[in-house]
Short mmCIF file of C-alpha atoms in Angstrom, two decimals:
data_model
loop_
_atom_site.label_atom_id
_atom_site.label_comp_id
_atom_site.label_asym_id
_atom_site.label_seq_id
_atom_site.Cartn_x
_atom_site.Cartn_y
_atom_site.Cartn_z
CA MET A 181 103.82 161.25 122.45
CA THR A 182 104.02 163.57 125.47
CA GLU A 183 106.98 165.94 125.75
CA ASP A 184 108.18 164.09 128.85
CA LYS A 185 108.24 160.74 127.05
CA LYS A 186 109.98 162.31 124.05
CA ASN A 187 112.78 163.60 126.24
CA ASN A 188 113.08 160.55 128.50
CA ILE A 189 112.97 157.51 126.24
CA ARG A 190 113.47 154.34 128.27
CA VAL A 191 112.68 150.94 126.76
CA ARG A 192 113.29 147.45 128.03
CA PHE A 193 113.80 143.95 126.75
CA ALA A 194 112.61 141.50 129.39
CA PRO A 195 113.17 137.83 128.50
CA SER A 196 112.45 134.87 130.76
CA PRO A 197 115.50 132.59 131.26
CA THR A 198 113.58 129.37 130.70
CA GLY A 199 115.32 128.41 127.45
CA TYR A 200 117.57 129.73 124.72
CA ILE A 201 116.49 133.06 123.33
CA HIS A 202 114.02 132.70 120.44
CA ILE A 203 114.56 134.51 117.14
CA GLY A 204 111.23 136.30 117.67
CA ASN A 205 112.43 137.60 121.04
CA VAL A 206 115.62 138.82 119.40
CA ARG A 207 113.56 140.78 116.86
CA THR A 208 111.73 142.39 119.80
CA ALA A 209 115.05 143.25 121.47
CA LEU A 210 116.31 144.70 118.18
CA PHE A 211 113.28 146.98 117.71
CA ASN A 212 113.66 148.25 121.29
CA TRP A 213 117.37 148.86 120.73
CA LEU A 214 116.81 150.66 117.43
CA PHE A 215 114.11 152.85 118.97
CA ALA A 216 116.34 153.74 121.92
CA ARG A 217 119.37 154.51 119.77
CA LYS A 218 117.35 156.51 117.23
CA ASN A 219 115.88 158.66 120.03
CA LYS A 220 119.05 158.82 122.17
CA GLY A 221 117.25 156.92 124.88
CA VAL A 222 118.10 154.14 127.33
CA PHE A 223 117.88 150.44 126.52
CA VAL A 224 117.34 148.25 129.61
CA LEU A 225 117.87 144.49 129.85
CA ARG A 226 115.65 143.01 132.55
CA ILE A 227 115.54 139.31 133.40
CA GLU A 228 112.06 138.04 134.30
CA ASP A 229 113.00 134.99 136.38
CA THR A 230 110.06 134.68 138.74
CA ASP A 231 109.41 131.17 137.37
CA ALA A 232 111.68 129.55 139.95
CA VAL A 233 111.12 126.03 138.59
CA ARG A 234 112.08 126.67 134.95
CA SER A 235 114.49 129.62 135.23
CA ARG A 236 118.18 128.71 135.05
CA ASP A 237 121.39 130.69 135.31
CA GLU A 238 122.77 129.07 132.16
CA TYR A 239 119.90 130.59 130.19
CA VAL A 240 120.61 134.01 131.69
CA ASP A 241 124.21 133.62 130.51
CA ALA A 242 122.96 132.51 127.08
CA ILE A 243 120.71 135.59 126.81
CA VAL A 244 123.57 137.94 127.66
CA GLU A 245 125.98 136.16 125.33
CA GLY A 246 123.48 135.85 122.48
CA LEU A 247 122.48 139.51 122.52
CA SER A 248 126.10 140.60 122.79
CA ARG A 249 127.21 138.43 119.85
CA PHE A 250 124.20 139.64 117.89
CA GLY A 251 125.49 143.18 118.26
CA LEU A 252 123.13 144.73 120.81
CA GLU A 253 124.50 146.58 123.80
CA TRP A 254 122.36 147.73 126.71
CA ASP A 255 122.70 150.68 129.05
CA GLU A 256 121.34 149.07 132.21
CA GLY A 257 121.09 145.40 133.10
CA PRO A 258 121.99 142.56 135.47
CA ASP A 259 125.61 142.42 134.33
CA MET A 260 126.30 146.15 134.53
CA GLY A 261 123.82 147.58 137.03
CA GLY A 262 122.07 150.91 136.89
CA SER A 263 120.29 153.34 139.19
CA LEU A 264 116.90 151.59 138.97
CA GLY A 265 117.97 147.99 139.58
CA PRO A 266 118.26 145.27 140.50
CA TYR A 267 117.53 143.96 137.01
CA LYS A 268 116.52 140.41 137.90
CA GLN A 269 112.97 140.01 139.15
CA SER A 270 114.08 137.35 141.64
CA GLN A 271 116.05 140.11 143.38
CA ARG A 272 113.13 142.56 143.52
CA THR A 273 110.94 140.78 146.07
CA ALA A 274 111.00 143.66 148.56
CA ILE A 275 109.79 146.06 145.88
CA TYR A 276 106.84 143.83 144.98
CA GLU A 277 105.90 143.29 148.62
CA LYS A 278 105.94 147.06 149.22
CA HIS A 279 103.50 147.61 146.37
CA LEU A 280 101.31 144.70 147.47
CA LYS A 281 101.02 146.18 150.94
CA SER A 282 99.90 149.48 149.41
CA LEU A 283 97.15 147.71 147.45
CA GLN A 284 96.04 145.75 150.53
CA GLU A 285 95.76 148.91 152.62
CA ARG A 286 93.41 150.37 150.02
CA ASP A 287 91.35 147.16 149.66
CA LEU A 288 92.24 146.89 145.98
CA VAL A 289 93.12 143.20 146.34
CA TYR A 290 91.87 140.17 148.25
CA GLU A 291 92.94 136.67 149.25
CA CYS A 292 91.63 133.81 147.13
CA PHE A 293 91.68 130.27 148.54
CA CYS A 294 90.15 128.56 145.49
CA GLN A 295 92.08 125.47 144.48
CA PRO A 296 93.05 124.61 140.87
CA ASP A 297 90.37 121.92 140.54
CA GLU A 298 87.70 124.33 141.81
CA LEU A 299 88.79 127.01 139.34
CA GLU A 300 88.76 124.52 136.50
CA GLU A 301 85.24 123.42 137.41
CA MET A 302 84.04 127.06 137.56
CA LYS A 303 85.54 127.70 134.14
CA LYS A 304 83.91 124.59 132.71
CA ARG A 305 80.45 125.57 133.99
CA LYS A 306 80.71 129.09 132.58
CA LEU A 307 81.78 127.79 129.18
CA GLU A 308 78.85 125.35 129.15
CA LYS A 309 76.54 128.32 129.72
CA GLY A 310 78.19 130.31 126.97
CA GLU A 311 79.61 132.81 129.45
CA GLN A 312 83.08 134.35 129.68
CA PRO A 313 85.23 131.95 131.75
CA ILE A 314 86.32 134.65 134.20
CA TYR A 315 86.70 134.26 137.96
CA SER A 316 83.39 134.49 139.79
CA GLY A 317 84.67 136.57 142.71
CA LYS A 318 83.82 133.77 145.15
CA CYS A 319 86.49 134.80 147.67
CA SER A 320 86.18 138.57 147.27
CA ASP A 321 84.25 139.12 150.51
CA LEU A 322 85.46 136.38 152.86
CA SER A 323 85.39 137.24 156.55
CA GLU A 324 88.49 136.91 158.73
CA LYS A 325 86.88 133.91 160.40
CA GLU A 326 86.37 132.18 157.05
CA LYS A 327 89.96 132.91 156.06
CA ARG A 328 91.29 131.42 159.31
CA ALA A 329 89.23 128.30 158.76
CA LEU A 330 90.55 127.86 155.23
CA ARG A 331 94.11 128.31 156.42
CA GLY A 332 93.38 125.70 159.06
CA GLU A 333 92.61 123.30 156.22
CA GLY A 334 96.13 123.91 154.93
CA LYS A 335 95.08 126.14 152.06
CA GLN A 336 97.41 128.99 151.11
CA PRO A 337 95.81 131.95 149.38
CA ALA A 338 96.70 133.67 146.15
CA ILE A 339 96.09 137.42 145.90
CA ARG A 340 93.61 138.73 143.34
CA PHE A 341 93.28 142.24 142.00
CA ARG A 342 89.79 143.77 142.21
CA VAL A 343 88.82 144.73 138.68
CA LYS A 344 86.34 147.59 138.43
CA GLN A 345 83.98 147.74 135.48
CA GLU A 346 85.32 150.12 132.87
CA GLU A 347 86.62 150.42 129.35
CA ILE A 348 90.37 150.63 128.91
CA VAL A 349 91.70 152.12 125.71
CA VAL A 350 95.21 151.01 124.76
CA LYS A 351 96.69 153.71 122.55
CA ASP A 352 98.92 151.41 120.56
CA LEU A 353 101.55 153.15 118.45
CA ILE A 354 101.28 150.45 115.77
CA ARG A 355 97.65 149.33 115.91
CA GLY A 356 95.93 152.54 116.94
CA ASP A 357 93.37 152.63 119.73
CA VAL A 358 92.31 149.20 121.00
CA THR A 359 89.42 149.14 123.48
CA PHE A 360 88.96 146.48 126.16
CA ASN A 361 85.96 146.04 128.44
CA THR A 362 87.07 144.79 131.85
CA SER A 363 83.89 142.73 132.19
CA THR A 364 85.65 140.14 130.04
CA ILE A 365 88.71 140.06 132.31
CA GLY A 366 87.54 139.44 135.85
CA ASP A 367 89.57 139.63 139.07
CA PHE A 368 93.01 138.22 138.30
CA ILE A 369 95.86 136.86 140.38
CA ILE A 370 98.77 139.18 141.11
CA PHE A 371 100.51 137.03 143.76
CA LYS A 372 100.53 133.26 143.59
CA SER A 373 99.91 130.99 146.56
CA ASP A 374 103.67 130.34 146.81
CA GLY A 375 104.17 134.02 147.63
CA LEU A 376 105.71 134.97 144.29
CA PRO A 377 104.32 137.76 142.12
CA SER A 378 102.50 136.86 138.93
CA PHE A 379 103.92 137.79 135.56
CA HIS A 380 101.39 140.62 135.21
CA PHE A 381 102.16 142.21 138.56
CA ALA A 382 105.94 141.97 138.29
CA VAL A 383 105.97 143.34 134.74
CA ALA A 384 103.73 146.30 135.57
CA ALA A 385 105.51 147.14 138.81
CA ASP A 386 108.90 146.95 137.13
CA ASP A 387 107.84 149.08 134.18
CA GLY A 388 106.65 151.72 136.64
CA GLU A 389 109.67 151.55 138.94
CA MET A 390 112.14 151.58 136.05
CA LYS A 391 110.39 154.56 134.44
CA ILE A 392 109.85 152.73 131.16
CA SER A 393 108.45 155.19 128.64
CA HIS A 394 107.63 152.75 125.82
CA VAL A 395 106.83 149.04 125.91
CA ILE A 396 107.64 147.48 122.54
CA ARG A 397 106.72 143.79 122.50
CA GLY A 398 104.95 141.07 120.53
CA GLU A 399 101.26 141.30 119.72
CA ASP A 400 100.61 138.18 121.82
CA HIS A 401 100.92 140.52 124.83
CA LEU A 402 98.28 142.95 123.62
CA THR A 403 95.50 141.25 125.60
CA ASN A 404 97.67 141.46 128.74
CA THR A 405 98.01 145.21 128.45
CA PRO A 406 94.70 146.17 130.15
CA LYS A 407 95.80 144.25 133.26
CA HIS A 408 99.15 146.01 133.25
CA ILE A 409 97.51 149.41 132.86
CA MET A 410 95.14 148.70 135.77
CA ILE A 411 98.04 147.69 138.02
CA LEU A 412 100.15 150.68 137.00
CA ASN A 413 97.29 153.07 137.68
CA ALA A 414 96.61 151.45 141.06
CA LEU A 415 100.28 151.79 142.01
CA GLY A 416 100.31 155.47 141.05
CA PHE A 417 102.43 155.16 137.90
CA VAL A 418 101.71 156.74 134.53
CA PRO A 419 101.46 153.80 132.09
CA PRO A 420 104.04 153.74 129.31
CA LEU A 421 103.13 153.99 125.66
CA TYR A 422 102.66 150.61 123.99
CA ALA A 423 103.63 149.25 120.60
CA HIS A 424 102.74 145.63 119.80
CA LEU A 425 104.80 144.06 117.03
CA PRO A 426 103.39 141.63 114.46
CA MET A 427 104.13 137.97 115.06
CA ILE A 428 106.77 136.11 113.07
CA VAL A 429 105.36 133.06 111.29
CA GLY A 430 106.73 130.32 109.07
CA ASP A 431 105.95 129.93 105.38
CA ASP A 432 102.81 128.00 106.41
CA HIS A 433 101.70 131.09 108.35
CA GLN A 434 101.84 129.19 111.63
CA PRO A 435 103.84 130.50 114.63
CA LEU A 436 107.56 130.00 114.13
CA SER A 437 108.74 126.71 115.63
CA LYS A 438 111.36 123.97 115.26
CA ARG A 439 109.58 122.54 112.23
CA HIS A 440 110.51 125.70 110.33
CA GLY A 441 114.22 125.31 111.15
CA HIS A 442 116.33 127.02 113.79
CA VAL A 443 114.44 129.13 116.31
CA SER A 444 117.14 130.31 118.75
CA ILE A 445 119.66 133.07 118.06
CA LYS A 446 122.34 130.74 119.45
CA GLU A 447 121.80 128.30 116.58
CA TYR A 448 121.97 131.00 113.91
CA LEU A 449 125.16 132.44 115.34
CA GLU A 450 126.74 129.00 115.63
CA GLU A 451 125.92 128.39 111.97
CA GLY A 452 127.93 131.49 111.22
CA TYR A 453 125.29 133.96 110.12
CA LEU A 454 126.89 137.39 110.36
CA PRO A 455 125.35 139.51 113.14
CA ALA A 456 124.96 142.42 110.72
CA SER A 457 123.05 140.31 108.18
CA LEU A 458 120.83 138.81 110.89
CA MET A 459 120.14 142.28 112.25
CA ASN A 460 119.34 143.53 108.76
CA TYR A 461 116.98 140.64 108.06
CA LEU A 462 115.16 140.73 111.41
CA ALA A 463 114.68 144.48 111.15
CA LEU A 464 112.77 143.96 107.91
CA LEU A 465 110.46 141.39 109.51
CA GLY A 466 107.53 143.70 110.12
CA TRP A 467 109.25 147.01 109.34
CA SER A 468 110.26 148.85 106.19
CA SER A 469 112.23 152.01 105.62
CA GLY A 470 109.59 153.41 103.29
CA ASP A 471 111.77 153.02 100.20
CA ASP A 472 113.30 150.18 98.17
CA GLN A 473 116.46 149.82 100.26
CA GLU A 474 116.98 146.30 101.59
CA ILE A 475 120.61 146.16 102.66
CA PHE A 476 121.39 148.18 105.77
CA THR A 477 124.29 148.60 108.14
CA PRO A 478 123.35 148.86 111.84
CA ALA A 479 124.01 152.61 111.67
CA GLU A 480 121.65 152.97 108.71
CA LEU A 481 118.95 151.00 110.53
CA ILE A 482 119.21 153.32 113.54
CA LYS A 483 118.97 156.38 111.32
CA LYS A 484 115.88 155.20 109.46
CA PHE A 485 113.97 153.25 112.13
CA ASP A 486 110.51 154.53 113.00
CA LEU A 487 107.66 152.71 114.73
CA LEU A 488 105.26 154.37 112.29
CA ASN A 489 106.63 152.08 109.57
CA VAL A 490 105.99 148.85 111.49
CA ASN A 491 103.32 146.69 109.84
CA LYS A 492 100.28 145.25 111.58
CA SER A 493 100.24 141.97 109.67
CA SER A 494 102.35 138.93 110.54
CA ALA A 495 105.87 138.73 109.14
CA VAL A 496 106.87 135.54 107.30
CA PHE A 497 110.30 134.17 108.13
CA ASP A 498 111.91 133.26 104.80
CA THR A 499 115.20 131.38 105.13
CA LYS A 500 115.94 131.86 101.42
CA LYS A 501 115.70 135.63 101.85
CA LEU A 502 117.88 135.44 104.97
CA ASN A 503 120.51 133.51 103.02
CA TRP A 504 120.39 135.98 100.14
CA MET A 505 120.88 138.82 102.59
CA GLY A 506 123.76 136.92 104.18
CA MET A 507 125.47 136.79 100.78
CA GLN A 508 125.07 140.54 100.32
CA HIS A 509 126.75 141.24 103.65
CA MET A 510 129.56 138.78 102.90
CA LYS A 511 130.56 140.95 99.94
CA ASN A 512 131.61 143.76 102.25
CA ILE A 513 133.97 141.81 104.54
CA PRO A 514 137.68 142.21 103.79
CA ASP A 515 139.49 138.99 102.83
CA THR A 516 141.64 139.07 105.97
CA LYS A 517 138.66 139.39 108.29
CA LEU A 518 136.66 136.73 106.47
CA ALA A 519 139.59 134.31 106.59
CA GLN A 520 139.87 134.84 110.35
CA LEU A 521 136.15 134.23 110.81
CA VAL A 522 136.06 130.90 108.93
CA ILE A 523 139.09 129.33 110.62
CA PRO A 524 137.08 127.91 113.60
CA TYR A 525 134.73 126.14 111.18
CA LEU A 526 137.63 124.71 109.18
CA LYS A 527 139.33 123.51 112.36
CA SER A 528 136.15 121.90 113.67
CA GLU A 529 136.06 119.64 110.60
CA GLU A 530 139.84 119.16 110.67
CA ILE A 531 140.17 120.81 107.28
CA MET A 532 142.83 122.95 108.93
CA ASP A 533 145.13 121.49 111.58
CA CYS A 534 143.84 122.89 114.86
CA LYS A 535 146.91 121.73 116.77
CA LYS A 536 149.21 124.10 114.96
CA HIS A 537 149.32 127.82 114.48
CA VAL A 538 148.10 128.84 111.02
CA THR A 539 151.28 129.94 109.27
CA GLU A 540 151.48 133.18 107.35
CA GLU A 541 151.78 131.22 104.11
CA LYS A 542 148.66 129.15 104.86
CA PHE A 543 146.74 132.24 105.92
CA ASP A 544 147.62 134.08 102.71
CA HIS A 545 146.40 131.07 100.75
CA LEU A 546 143.21 130.98 102.83
CA LYS A 547 142.52 134.64 102.01
CA LYS A 548 142.62 133.78 98.31
CA VAL A 549 140.31 130.81 98.91
CA VAL A 550 137.68 132.82 100.79
CA ASN A 551 137.73 135.45 98.07
CA VAL A 552 136.86 132.75 95.51
CA LEU A 553 134.22 131.15 97.73
CA ARG A 554 132.69 134.42 98.99
CA PRO A 555 129.81 134.34 96.41
CA TYR A 556 128.76 130.93 97.77
CA LEU A 557 128.62 131.96 101.44
CA SER A 558 125.37 132.89 103.15
CA LYS A 559 126.94 132.09 106.49
CA LEU A 560 130.44 131.21 107.65
CA LYS A 561 129.72 127.50 107.95
CA ASP A 562 129.08 127.40 104.20
CA ILE A 563 132.85 127.49 103.75
CA LEU A 564 132.75 123.74 104.46
CA LYS A 565 130.87 123.06 101.21
CA TYR A 566 133.96 123.69 99.08
CA ALA A 567 136.95 124.35 101.36
CA ASP A 568 138.38 120.84 100.97
CA ILE A 569 138.95 121.50 97.25
CA PHE A 570 141.62 124.03 98.15
CA LEU A 571 142.81 123.02 101.62
CA CYS A 572 142.98 119.21 101.54
CA ASN A 573 145.49 117.09 99.66
CA ASP A 574 142.80 114.83 98.29
CA VAL A 575 139.12 115.04 97.39
CA LYS A 576 136.55 112.30 97.71
CA TYR A 577 134.55 111.07 94.73
CA SER A 578 130.88 110.24 95.03
CA ASP A 579 129.39 107.34 93.04
CA GLU A 580 127.96 109.86 90.56
CA VAL A 581 131.38 111.46 90.04
CA THR A 582 133.06 108.06 89.76
CA ASP A 583 130.60 106.90 87.10
CA LEU A 584 131.31 110.04 85.06
CA LEU A 585 135.08 109.68 85.33
CA LYS A 586 134.98 106.04 84.24
CA LYS A 587 133.63 106.97 80.82
CA ASP A 588 136.03 106.64 77.90
CA GLU A 589 135.58 110.27 76.92
CA SER A 590 136.45 111.40 80.46
CA GLN A 591 139.54 109.22 80.53
CA LYS A 592 140.65 110.72 77.20
CA ILE A 593 140.28 114.20 78.67
CA MET A 594 142.34 113.28 81.76
CA LYS A 595 145.22 111.95 79.66
CA SER A 596 145.20 115.03 77.47
CA ILE A 597 145.11 117.62 80.23
CA LEU A 598 148.04 115.97 82.02
CA LYS A 599 150.15 116.66 78.93
CA TYR A 600 149.52 120.38 78.98
CA LEU A 601 149.54 121.34 82.68
CA PRO A 602 152.38 123.87 83.20
CA VAL A 603 154.73 122.73 85.99
CA ASP A 604 154.91 126.24 87.44
CA GLY A 605 151.14 126.26 88.04
CA VAL A 606 148.07 127.54 86.23
CA ASN A 607 146.94 131.15 86.17
CA LYS A 608 143.80 132.49 84.51
CA ASP A 609 145.51 133.06 81.17
CA SER A 610 147.25 129.69 81.00
CA PHE A 611 144.00 127.99 82.12
CA ASN A 612 142.30 129.01 78.89
CA THR A 613 145.34 127.98 76.89
CA VAL A 614 145.40 124.51 78.46
CA LEU A 615 141.70 123.95 77.84
CA SER A 616 142.02 125.07 74.23
CA LYS A 617 144.73 122.47 73.65
CA VAL A 618 142.68 119.72 75.32
CA LYS A 619 139.62 120.68 73.30
CA GLU A 620 141.63 120.56 70.07
CA GLU A 621 143.24 117.21 70.89
CA THR A 622 140.13 115.40 72.13
CA GLY A 623 137.46 117.05 70.01
CA VAL A 624 135.35 117.46 73.20
CA LYS A 625 133.93 120.85 74.09
CA GLY A 626 131.41 122.65 76.21
CA LYS A 627 129.84 120.90 79.18
CA SER A 628 131.17 117.53 78.04
CA LEU A 629 134.70 118.91 78.47
CA PHE A 630 134.30 120.99 81.60
CA LEU A 631 132.22 118.56 83.70
CA PRO A 632 134.76 115.70 83.85
CA ILE A 633 137.56 118.18 84.60
CA ARG A 634 135.48 119.71 87.41
CA ALA A 635 134.66 116.24 88.75
CA ALA A 636 138.32 115.18 88.80
CA VAL A 637 139.62 118.37 90.44
CA THR A 638 136.81 119.16 92.92
CA GLY A 639 134.98 115.87 93.42
CA ARG A 640 131.77 117.68 92.52
CA LEU A 641 129.61 118.29 89.48
CA LYS A 642 129.06 121.96 90.30
CA GLY A 643 130.71 124.66 92.33
CA PRO A 644 133.18 127.53 91.89
CA GLU A 645 134.32 128.45 88.39
CA LEU A 646 137.27 126.30 87.30
CA VAL A 647 139.15 129.38 86.11
CA ASP A 648 139.17 130.48 89.77
CA VAL A 649 139.94 127.02 91.17
CA PHE A 650 143.02 126.07 89.10
CA PRO A 651 145.22 129.05 90.11
CA LEU A 652 144.81 128.14 93.79
CA LEU A 653 146.05 124.55 93.34
CA SER A 654 149.67 123.62 92.82
CA PHE A 655 150.87 121.66 89.81
CA GLY A 656 151.48 118.68 92.11
CA THR A 657 147.92 118.73 93.49
CA LEU A 658 146.34 119.03 90.05
CA LYS A 659 148.54 116.25 88.70
CA GLU A 660 147.63 113.93 91.58
CA ARG A 661 143.91 114.50 91.10
CA PHE A 662 143.95 113.87 87.36
CA GLU A 663 146.08 110.74 87.86
CA LYS A 664 143.63 109.55 90.51
CA ALA A 665 140.77 110.04 88.02
CA LEU A 666 142.66 107.97 85.46
CA LYS A 667 142.98 105.06 87.86
CA ILE A 668 139.25 104.70 88.54
#
């Protein structure tokens, strides 16, 4: 890394607002953010919205909201400005036209009138001959007269970049030197026939104008890099350093998609995955700290992050590992904070009355509930698996639970336990006393004793330990549930 780039770290995350932000894009944003923060650099958010048909403001808003909720903050961007803006490509037309004019004056580009069907036919013929399907250069030397005639036919030209024959070496910080021969690229379009810049031109021009020192992006962009370097050189910019991240794949080693589960950060956040646990998990998709540590705070990630420890091979997205990591991060949230975080999920399912303020008494009870359920939470929405046990007056019985409670032995247990429930409630000590008395009276023990009791009280055959459940239920609630079980 040159001394200038060391001292002036500027990275960018440049999503296209054509949909909700993909989990793979978020990983890219995270690596850029970590690199910038580790090196006391600048993290830029740039919106690449030159696709006028598919780009929508609601997706821009979703990108900003998603990254913010995820825990990333940027130093320059469309919502906060900066000295090298604007930060939406749709607002940078004058900049692109200035650079195009410079290329035209030096004959580094030319107008191409070839229509899509013609280009497709050219490509087909080359493939049939076993040749690289690159543009033939048909329009590279058209006379002004020929151009006027083509315009007269109603044809609007695209602008192609003249590619000179050379080898371009991409000094990738992750993959090492990667060499490309431009003979396999051919003259490529930098302005479309509708007058808008191509992705390649806008990206390269923006990286140059915004003084980006490092481009950290997915490996699917590696083959685009020679084009970007050619444009940057032609415009008089020093190309940034590049680092191409491994792809994220599903457990079938295919690119991550809907069939593997959620793919947008919006969905994960709505499910209630903690931003810190998501950040921790995504950081380890393709990167390691070099030791056995797996659980990191954001501050620890910043301290340890280094591009030298990014892998070359694809990273497998493992939901089970994500959920395990979610559980580890849940352990560190204070009861009060966790209770506050789960309330929206409880209200959405009407487990808590959303029309009324949560009273201090109810909130104190909720804090005790979340402390019991914490080991079962990978994400906040998981509270719904067991919350009704503690927060609803009644529990529903499945057919499986009903069949168990109908058994004579279960009915005997229900009658016995009702005799010994203390009217002032059950604590952990009295819980064991009650069960000892029931065991002695009924002669039932072990799983045969505990399972019917669990079924009657929780409506489930597995879940939180009963010794933790009983103290959080009043005598009246316990009595009602055992009486209900007796009436089946």
